Amino acid sequence: MAAELEFERPIHELEKKIAELKSFMDEKDIDLTDEIKRLEEKLSNLENSTYSEMKPWNRVQIARHAERPTTLDYINYLFTDFIELHGDRLFGDDEAIVGGVAFYKNLPITIIGHQRGKDTKENLRRNFGMPHPEGYRKALRLMKQAEKFNRPIICFIDTKGAYPGKAAEERGQSEAIARNLVEMAGLTVPVICVVIGEGGSGGALALGVGNYVHMLENSTYSVISPEGAAAILWKDASMAKKAAESMRITAPDLKELGIIDEIIEEVKGGAHKDAKYQAELIDQVLETSLDSLLSMSQEELINQRYEKYKKIGQFGFVNDSIVVK
Amino acid sequence: MIKGLFVKKKKYATIPTGKVKQDVPEGIMSKCPECKHIMVTKELRKNLLVCQGCQYHYPMSSQERIAALIDEGTFTEYDADMISGNPLEFPDYVEKLEGDRKKTKINEAVVTGAGQIDSLDVTLAVMDSRFRMGSMGSVVGEKITRAIEHAIDKETPFIIFTASGGARMQEGVLSLMQMAKTSVALKRLSDRGLLFISIMTHPTTGGVSASFASVGDYNFAEPKALIGFAGRRIIEQTIRQELPDDFQTAEFLLKHGQLDKVIHRSEMKKTLSTLLKIHTEGRV
């Protein structure tokens, strides 16, 4: 049973009540069909209203859900013959990022993604999906390998952010992220990025310069965590809920700001309710995206990426106060 | 140690440090904030805002930096009138921008343009930490990207002086994306075989450190400049350890192989000029 999220409590309570009535009806042999039907209708309405207009903070909670499917879950559902590859050849192997080769419907492909743990033990090993420089450098190594052998690259983004540690700084965290941004810009193969959970700042962007960037409906992408923003803006991390709303970090926000390409629909109530079906929803978008990119030349791919990022931003000029996009 | 792993993390980005707030000196006399040495401000300016006592490098405004570096009368500014919108409708943001414009006499946290260093053409971007801590929002990203495109068109080297607290929080994820935008432009510059020199000045942190600042063909820094990705306090909270005093200074980065050279301000123009000559004469 998934951990209960506060905004889902009314739904769970109603579900419990229906279950109680059903068992009561069986036990006492009293006909409560009408009452149950009425409650089930109410439940369906409640689910629709709760999940169709999700508040930013509710999406944040779903994006961080302990049972939310991870990169390795989607790899399992979407690809065949996956072989994981390790190490940056410079320092070590960062398990906060996984990568490897596989087939996507008979097409050889390289997959790279942030990897959270499913339990405490795995989370310690994977540093809660927060990479060190060697993680970004492993990712870049695999991207260059993909380029050499003309394989498209798919990146799954799911991290709270780069790890703020001493060793990470000593080994050039900034350079490792910056290098990925520049090198991804020049890749001669298709690159598709999908934000599947949290897209936290530079640590997320280091896998995020693609021809297409898609987001799952309840994922987030931000320059700073809502808690971090709240701490700076109001000196109070508990204002995170308010920050989540004002920072515009949800998939619909990013679509509106012209940053992402498509919002990938989620299973009602969040991807964790049915990972396999969620993978199918991702699959549909991946296939169309890949189709359109595979027909492009190397130069067209690089230019498309250039134009895509070049147009992100909002600004104006002193003498015409119109903000252009 | 284990306990530290469960602490909420990732509050980096645009946290200004105390030191950064020292403005460019005003008045007749100036006292060095490091060694308390007192200098006549005029003399201090002549000395490129470097303390004669302890060699402390005062923050430099973009105007002063350009004057100290570019041959007199050769500078043409690009996009001086570009200004920020308020895409997230952030409270007080417009007022803060307006205040900084008045205070600094520039419209945003970076000044870009073309000029000459010892008669050699360069395209230049100079960030200014007095304007919103030099943070990068849409305008900073756009101006730097356009400057890089000018460098490509005119086939000149591109030189940037960074001074920034990182991505500008008030423009949210649009600020983050400026890291990618400037990077795609730098890739194009690099593919054309053009030179890119990055000089990191105090402070160069967060998203600026993790994008263009760190990917020069040459990465230089001024002495003692604070350079790093995550903020010191956040790291200390995360790893539950005190960090060494020189952590994230230019000298620390040099020691860890992250910089080509730390350059004293008095040597800056000469070093850049020599490097430009090496690149000019190397091209047939």
PDB file of C-alpha atoms in Angstrom, chain A residues 96-282:
ATOM      1  CA  ALA A  96      23.163   7.934  -8.883  1.00  0.00           C
ATOM      2  CA  ILE A  97      23.225   7.781 -12.682  1.00  0.00           C
ATOM      3  CA  VAL A  98      22.693   4.585 -14.653  1.00  0.00           C
ATOM      4  CA  GLY A  99      23.337   4.082 -18.328  1.00  0.00           C
ATOM      5  CA  GLY A 100      23.704   1.448 -20.958  1.00  0.00           C
ATOM      6  CA  VAL A 101      22.718   0.052 -24.303  1.00  0.00           C
ATOM      7  CA  ALA A 102      19.594  -1.799 -25.380  1.00  0.00           C
ATOM      8  CA  PHE A 103      17.079  -2.245 -28.148  1.00  0.00           C
ATOM      9  CA  TYR A 104      14.026  -0.075 -28.541  1.00  0.00           C
ATOM     10  CA  LYS A 105      11.791  -2.036 -30.908  1.00  0.00           C
ATOM     11  CA  ASN A 106      14.809  -3.427 -32.789  1.00  0.00           C
ATOM     12  CA  LEU A 107      16.553  -0.049 -32.817  1.00  0.00           C
ATOM     13  CA  PRO A 108      19.892   0.023 -30.959  1.00  0.00           C
ATOM     14  CA  ILE A 109      19.761   2.802 -28.420  1.00  0.00           C
ATOM     15  CA  THR A 110      21.672   4.342 -25.493  1.00  0.00           C
ATOM     16  CA  ILE A 111      19.780   5.067 -22.298  1.00  0.00           C
ATOM     17  CA  ILE A 112      21.001   7.252 -19.441  1.00  0.00           C
ATOM     18  CA  GLY A 113      19.102   8.358 -16.361  1.00  0.00           C
ATOM     19  CA  HIS A 114      19.257   9.457 -12.757  1.00  0.00           C
ATOM     20  CA  GLN A 115      18.525   6.590 -10.412  1.00  0.00           C
ATOM     21  CA  ARG A 116      16.941   6.923  -6.987  1.00  0.00           C
ATOM     22  CA  GLY A 117      16.833   4.002  -4.591  1.00  0.00           C
ATOM     23  CA  LYS A 118      13.684   2.117  -3.652  1.00  0.00           C
ATOM     24  CA  ASP A 119      14.658   1.700  -0.016  1.00  0.00           C
ATOM     25  CA  THR A 120      17.094   3.225   2.452  1.00  0.00           C
ATOM     26  CA  LYS A 121      19.858   0.784   1.678  1.00  0.00           C
ATOM     27  CA  GLU A 122      19.637   1.379  -2.048  1.00  0.00           C
ATOM     28  CA  ASN A 123      19.272   5.095  -1.520  1.00  0.00           C
ATOM     29  CA  LEU A 124      22.549   5.199   0.397  1.00  0.00           C
ATOM     30  CA  ARG A 125      24.251   3.371  -2.441  1.00  0.00           C
ATOM     31  CA  ARG A 126      22.740   5.661  -5.042  1.00  0.00           C
ATOM     32  CA  ASN A 127      23.075   8.810  -2.930  1.00  0.00           C
ATOM     33  CA  PHE A 128      19.325   9.441  -3.304  1.00  0.00           C
ATOM     34  CA  GLY A 129      19.833   9.988  -7.019  1.00  0.00           C
ATOM     35  CA  MET A 130      22.050  13.026  -6.485  1.00  0.00           C
ATOM     36  CA  PRO A 131      25.080  12.685  -8.746  1.00  0.00           C
ATOM     37  CA  HIS A 132      28.744  13.484  -8.203  1.00  0.00           C
ATOM     38  CA  PRO A 133      30.936  14.708 -11.094  1.00  0.00           C
ATOM     39  CA  GLU A 134      31.807  11.146 -12.101  1.00  0.00           C
ATOM     40  CA  GLY A 135      28.104  10.550 -12.779  1.00  0.00           C
ATOM     41  CA  TYR A 136      27.899  13.338 -15.341  1.00  0.00           C
ATOM     42  CA  ARG A 137      31.204  12.210 -16.825  1.00  0.00           C
ATOM     43  CA  LYS A 138      29.958   8.640 -17.148  1.00  0.00           C
ATOM     44  CA  ALA A 139      26.862  10.002 -18.869  1.00  0.00           C
ATOM     45  CA  LEU A 140      28.988  12.010 -21.287  1.00  0.00           C
ATOM     46  CA  ARG A 141      31.194   9.021 -22.009  1.00  0.00           C
ATOM     47  CA  LEU A 142      28.129   6.966 -22.930  1.00  0.00           C
ATOM     48  CA  MET A 143      26.734   9.787 -25.062  1.00  0.00           C
ATOM     49  CA  LYS A 144      29.993  10.010 -27.011  1.00  0.00           C
ATOM     50  CA  GLN A 145      29.913   6.243 -27.439  1.00  0.00           C
ATOM     51  CA  ALA A 146      26.364   6.477 -28.749  1.00  0.00           C
ATOM     52  CA  GLU A 147      27.430   9.193 -31.168  1.00  0.00           C
ATOM     53  CA  LYS A 148      30.314   7.119 -32.485  1.00  0.00           C
ATOM     54  CA  PHE A 149      28.007   4.224 -33.258  1.00  0.00           C
ATOM     55  CA  ASN A 150      25.150   6.395 -34.426  1.00  0.00           C
ATOM     56  CA  ARG A 151      22.660   5.375 -31.729  1.00  0.00           C
ATOM     57  CA  PRO A 152      19.919   7.714 -30.527  1.00  0.00           C
ATOM     58  CA  ILE A 153      20.096   8.682 -26.847  1.00  0.00           C
ATOM     59  CA  ILE A 154      17.256   8.712 -24.351  1.00  0.00           C
ATOM     60  CA  CYS A 155      17.758  10.476 -21.020  1.00  0.00           C
ATOM     61  CA  PHE A 156      15.481  10.053 -18.025  1.00  0.00           C
ATOM     62  CA  ILE A 157      15.666  12.958 -15.600  1.00  0.00           C
ATOM     63  CA  ASP A 158      14.874  12.273 -11.957  1.00  0.00           C
ATOM     64  CA  THR A 159      17.004  14.025  -9.360  1.00  0.00           C
ATOM     65  CA  LYS A 160      16.683  16.473  -6.502  1.00  0.00           C
ATOM     66  CA  GLY A 161      19.853  18.009  -7.883  1.00  0.00           C
ATOM     67  CA  ALA A 162      23.609  17.791  -7.879  1.00  0.00           C
ATOM     68  CA  TYR A 163      25.070  16.596  -4.580  1.00  0.00           C
ATOM     69  CA  PRO A 164      26.285  19.516  -2.483  1.00  0.00           C
ATOM     70  CA  GLY A 165      29.409  17.888  -1.085  1.00  0.00           C
ATOM     71  CA  LYS A 166      33.064  18.729  -0.599  1.00  0.00           C
ATOM     72  CA  ALA A 167      34.370  15.969  -2.840  1.00  0.00           C
ATOM     73  CA  ALA A 168      31.962  16.961  -5.607  1.00  0.00           C
ATOM     74  CA  GLU A 169      33.396  20.481  -5.607  1.00  0.00           C
ATOM     75  CA  GLU A 170      36.991  19.252  -5.478  1.00  0.00           C
ATOM     76  CA  ARG A 171      36.431  17.057  -8.490  1.00  0.00           C
ATOM     77  CA  GLY A 172      34.906  19.838 -10.538  1.00  0.00           C
ATOM     78  CA  GLN A 173      31.144  19.564 -10.198  1.00  0.00           C
ATOM     79  CA  SER A 174      30.661  22.810 -12.110  1.00  0.00           C
ATOM     80  CA  GLU A 175      32.894  21.792 -14.976  1.00  0.00           C
ATOM     81  CA  ALA A 176      31.298  18.354 -15.243  1.00  0.00           C
ATOM     82  CA  ILE A 177      27.801  19.831 -15.583  1.00  0.00           C
ATOM     83  CA  ALA A 178      28.947  22.625 -17.892  1.00  0.00           C
ATOM     84  CA  ARG A 179      30.824  20.202 -20.122  1.00  0.00           C
ATOM     85  CA  ASN A 180      27.735  18.052 -20.576  1.00  0.00           C
ATOM     86  CA  LEU A 181      25.651  21.046 -21.619  1.00  0.00           C
ATOM     87  CA  VAL A 182      28.143  22.043 -24.291  1.00  0.00           C
ATOM     88  CA  GLU A 183      28.797  18.531 -25.550  1.00  0.00           C
ATOM     89  CA  MET A 184      25.117  17.569 -25.651  1.00  0.00           C
ATOM     90  CA  ALA A 185      24.552  20.626 -27.818  1.00  0.00           C
ATOM     91  CA  GLY A 186      26.829  19.136 -30.456  1.00  0.00           C
ATOM     92  CA  LEU A 187      25.737  15.493 -30.491  1.00  0.00           C
ATOM     93  CA  THR A 188      25.129  14.254 -34.024  1.00  0.00           C
ATOM     94  CA  VAL A 189      22.486  11.723 -32.943  1.00  0.00           C
ATOM     95  CA  PRO A 190      18.885  12.265 -31.778  1.00  0.00           C
ATOM     96  CA  VAL A 191      18.582  13.080 -28.061  1.00  0.00           C
ATOM     97  CA  ILE A 192      15.262  12.775 -26.260  1.00  0.00           C
ATOM     98  CA  CYS A 193      14.936  13.780 -22.603  1.00  0.00           C
ATOM     99  CA  VAL A 194      12.036  12.794 -20.393  1.00  0.00           C
ATOM    100  CA  VAL A 195      11.572  14.254 -16.904  1.00  0.00           C
ATOM    101  CA  ILE A 196      10.039  11.360 -14.969  1.00  0.00           C
ATOM    102  CA  GLY A 197      10.202  12.704 -11.400  1.00  0.00           C
ATOM    103  CA  GLU A 198      11.999  15.721 -10.049  1.00  0.00           C
ATOM    104  CA  GLY A 199      14.095  17.828 -12.384  1.00  0.00           C
ATOM    105  CA  GLY A 200      16.310  19.568  -9.883  1.00  0.00           C
ATOM    106  CA  SER A 201      18.448  22.380 -11.232  1.00  0.00           C
ATOM    107  CA  GLY A 202      21.896  21.850 -12.777  1.00  0.00           C
ATOM    108  CA  GLY A 203      22.010  18.201 -11.809  1.00  0.00           C
ATOM    109  CA  ALA A 204      18.943  17.613 -13.967  1.00  0.00           C
ATOM    110  CA  LEU A 205      19.975  19.861 -16.832  1.00  0.00           C
ATOM    111  CA  ALA A 206      23.262  17.963 -17.173  1.00  0.00           C
ATOM    112  CA  LEU A 207      21.204  15.197 -18.825  1.00  0.00           C
ATOM    113  CA  GLY A 208      18.719  17.624 -20.295  1.00  0.00           C
ATOM    114  CA  VAL A 209      19.952  19.236 -23.518  1.00  0.00           C
ATOM    115  CA  GLY A 210      17.948  17.357 -26.111  1.00  0.00           C
ATOM    116  CA  ASN A 211      16.096  17.689 -29.401  1.00  0.00           C
ATOM    117  CA  TYR A 212      12.931  17.034 -27.451  1.00  0.00           C
ATOM    118  CA  VAL A 213      12.309  17.503 -23.763  1.00  0.00           C
ATOM    119  CA  HIS A 214       9.120  15.925 -22.443  1.00  0.00           C
ATOM    120  CA  MET A 215       7.714  15.846 -18.941  1.00  0.00           C
ATOM    121  CA  LEU A 216       5.412  13.440 -17.201  1.00  0.00           C
ATOM    122  CA  GLU A 217       2.278  15.241 -16.128  1.00  0.00           C
ATOM    123  CA  ASN A 218       3.161  15.187 -12.421  1.00  0.00           C
ATOM    124  CA  SER A 219       6.878  15.725 -12.674  1.00  0.00           C
ATOM    125  CA  THR A 220       8.593  19.001 -11.805  1.00  0.00           C
ATOM    126  CA  TYR A 221      11.535  20.939 -13.244  1.00  0.00           C
ATOM    127  CA  SER A 222      13.024  23.829 -11.370  1.00  0.00           C
ATOM    128  CA  VAL A 223      16.010  26.036 -10.742  1.00  0.00           C
ATOM    129  CA  ILE A 224      15.815  25.360  -7.015  1.00  0.00           C
ATOM    130  CA  SER A 225      13.699  23.094  -4.809  1.00  0.00           C
ATOM    131  CA  PRO A 226      10.540  24.670  -3.368  1.00  0.00           C
ATOM    132  CA  GLU A 227      12.115  24.333   0.096  1.00  0.00           C
ATOM    133  CA  GLY A 228      15.267  26.103  -1.064  1.00  0.00           C
ATOM    134  CA  ALA A 229      13.299  28.879  -2.718  1.00  0.00           C
ATOM    135  CA  ALA A 230      11.191  29.352   0.394  1.00  0.00           C
ATOM    136  CA  ALA A 231      14.280  29.495   2.596  1.00  0.00           C
ATOM    137  CA  ILE A 232      15.739  32.261   0.472  1.00  0.00           C
ATOM    138  CA  LEU A 233      12.579  34.214  -0.249  1.00  0.00           C
ATOM    139  CA  TRP A 234      10.830  34.033   3.088  1.00  0.00           C
ATOM    140  CA  LYS A 235      13.631  32.633   5.271  1.00  0.00           C
ATOM    141  CA  ASP A 236      11.284  29.766   6.007  1.00  0.00           C
ATOM    142  CA  ALA A 237      11.548  26.366   4.338  1.00  0.00           C
ATOM    143  CA  SER A 238       8.036  25.467   5.502  1.00  0.00           C
ATOM    144  CA  MET A 239       6.672  27.914   2.933  1.00  0.00           C
ATOM    145  CA  ALA A 240       7.624  25.384   0.266  1.00  0.00           C
ATOM    146  CA  LYS A 241       4.013  24.922  -0.770  1.00  0.00           C
ATOM    147  CA  LYS A 242       3.685  28.603  -1.586  1.00  0.00           C
ATOM    148  CA  ALA A 243       7.047  28.559  -3.374  1.00  0.00           C
ATOM    149  CA  ALA A 244       5.950  25.571  -5.470  1.00  0.00           C
ATOM    150  CA  GLU A 245       3.068  27.669  -6.721  1.00  0.00           C
ATOM    151  CA  SER A 246       4.956  30.867  -7.458  1.00  0.00           C
ATOM    152  CA  MET A 247       8.061  29.254  -9.009  1.00  0.00           C
ATOM    153  CA  ARG A 248       6.107  27.626 -11.867  1.00  0.00           C
ATOM    154  CA  ILE A 249       7.714  24.202 -11.776  1.00  0.00           C
ATOM    155  CA  THR A 250       4.993  21.868 -13.069  1.00  0.00           C
ATOM    156  CA  ALA A 251       4.733  20.354 -16.535  1.00  0.00           C
ATOM    157  CA  PRO A 252       1.860  22.653 -17.628  1.00  0.00           C
ATOM    158  CA  ASP A 253       3.918  25.664 -16.443  1.00  0.00           C
ATOM    159  CA  LEU A 254       6.972  24.628 -18.418  1.00  0.00           C
ATOM    160  CA  LYS A 255       4.883  23.954 -21.485  1.00  0.00           C
ATOM    161  CA  GLU A 256       3.417  27.426 -21.216  1.00  0.00           C
ATOM    162  CA  LEU A 257       6.856  28.990 -20.731  1.00  0.00           C
ATOM    163  CA  GLY A 258       7.952  27.362 -23.997  1.00  0.00           C
ATOM    164  CA  ILE A 259      10.569  25.138 -22.392  1.00  0.00           C
ATOM    165  CA  ILE A 260       9.257  21.623 -22.915  1.00  0.00           C
ATOM    166  CA  ASP A 261       7.750  19.946 -25.948  1.00  0.00           C
ATOM    167  CA  GLU A 262       5.118  17.575 -24.653  1.00  0.00           C
ATOM    168  CA  ILE A 263       3.357  16.702 -21.455  1.00  0.00           C
ATOM    169  CA  ILE A 264       3.105  12.928 -21.142  1.00  0.00           C
ATOM    170  CA  GLU A 265      -0.199  11.936 -19.631  1.00  0.00           C
ATOM    171  CA  GLU A 266      -0.028  10.107 -16.313  1.00  0.00           C
ATOM    172  CA  VAL A 267      -2.022   7.280 -14.858  1.00  0.00           C
ATOM    173  CA  LYS A 268      -4.832   8.713 -12.749  1.00  0.00           C
ATOM    174  CA  GLY A 269      -3.412   9.501  -9.327  1.00  0.00           C
ATOM    175  CA  GLY A 270       0.212   9.250 -10.476  1.00  0.00           C
ATOM    176  CA  ALA A 271       2.609   6.950 -12.295  1.00  0.00           C
ATOM    177  CA  HIS A 272       3.147   4.782  -9.203  1.00  0.00           C
ATOM    178  CA  LYS A 273      -0.412   3.470  -9.450  1.00  0.00           C
ATOM    179  CA  ASP A 274       0.465   1.526 -12.597  1.00  0.00           C
ATOM    180  CA  ALA A 275       4.077   1.668 -13.769  1.00  0.00           C
ATOM    181  CA  LYS A 276       3.519  -0.683 -16.674  1.00  0.00           C
ATOM    182  CA  TYR A 277       0.711   1.372 -18.132  1.00  0.00           C
ATOM    183  CA  GLN A 278       2.742   4.524 -17.506  1.00  0.00           C
ATOM    184  CA  ALA A 279       5.544   3.012 -19.577  1.00  0.00           C
ATOM    185  CA  GLU A 280       3.064   2.504 -22.414  1.00  0.00           C
ATOM    186  CA  LEU A 281       2.090   6.172 -22.256  1.00  0.00           C
ATOM    187  CA  ILE A 282       5.771   7.133 -22.453  1.00  0.00           C
TER     188      ILE A 282
END
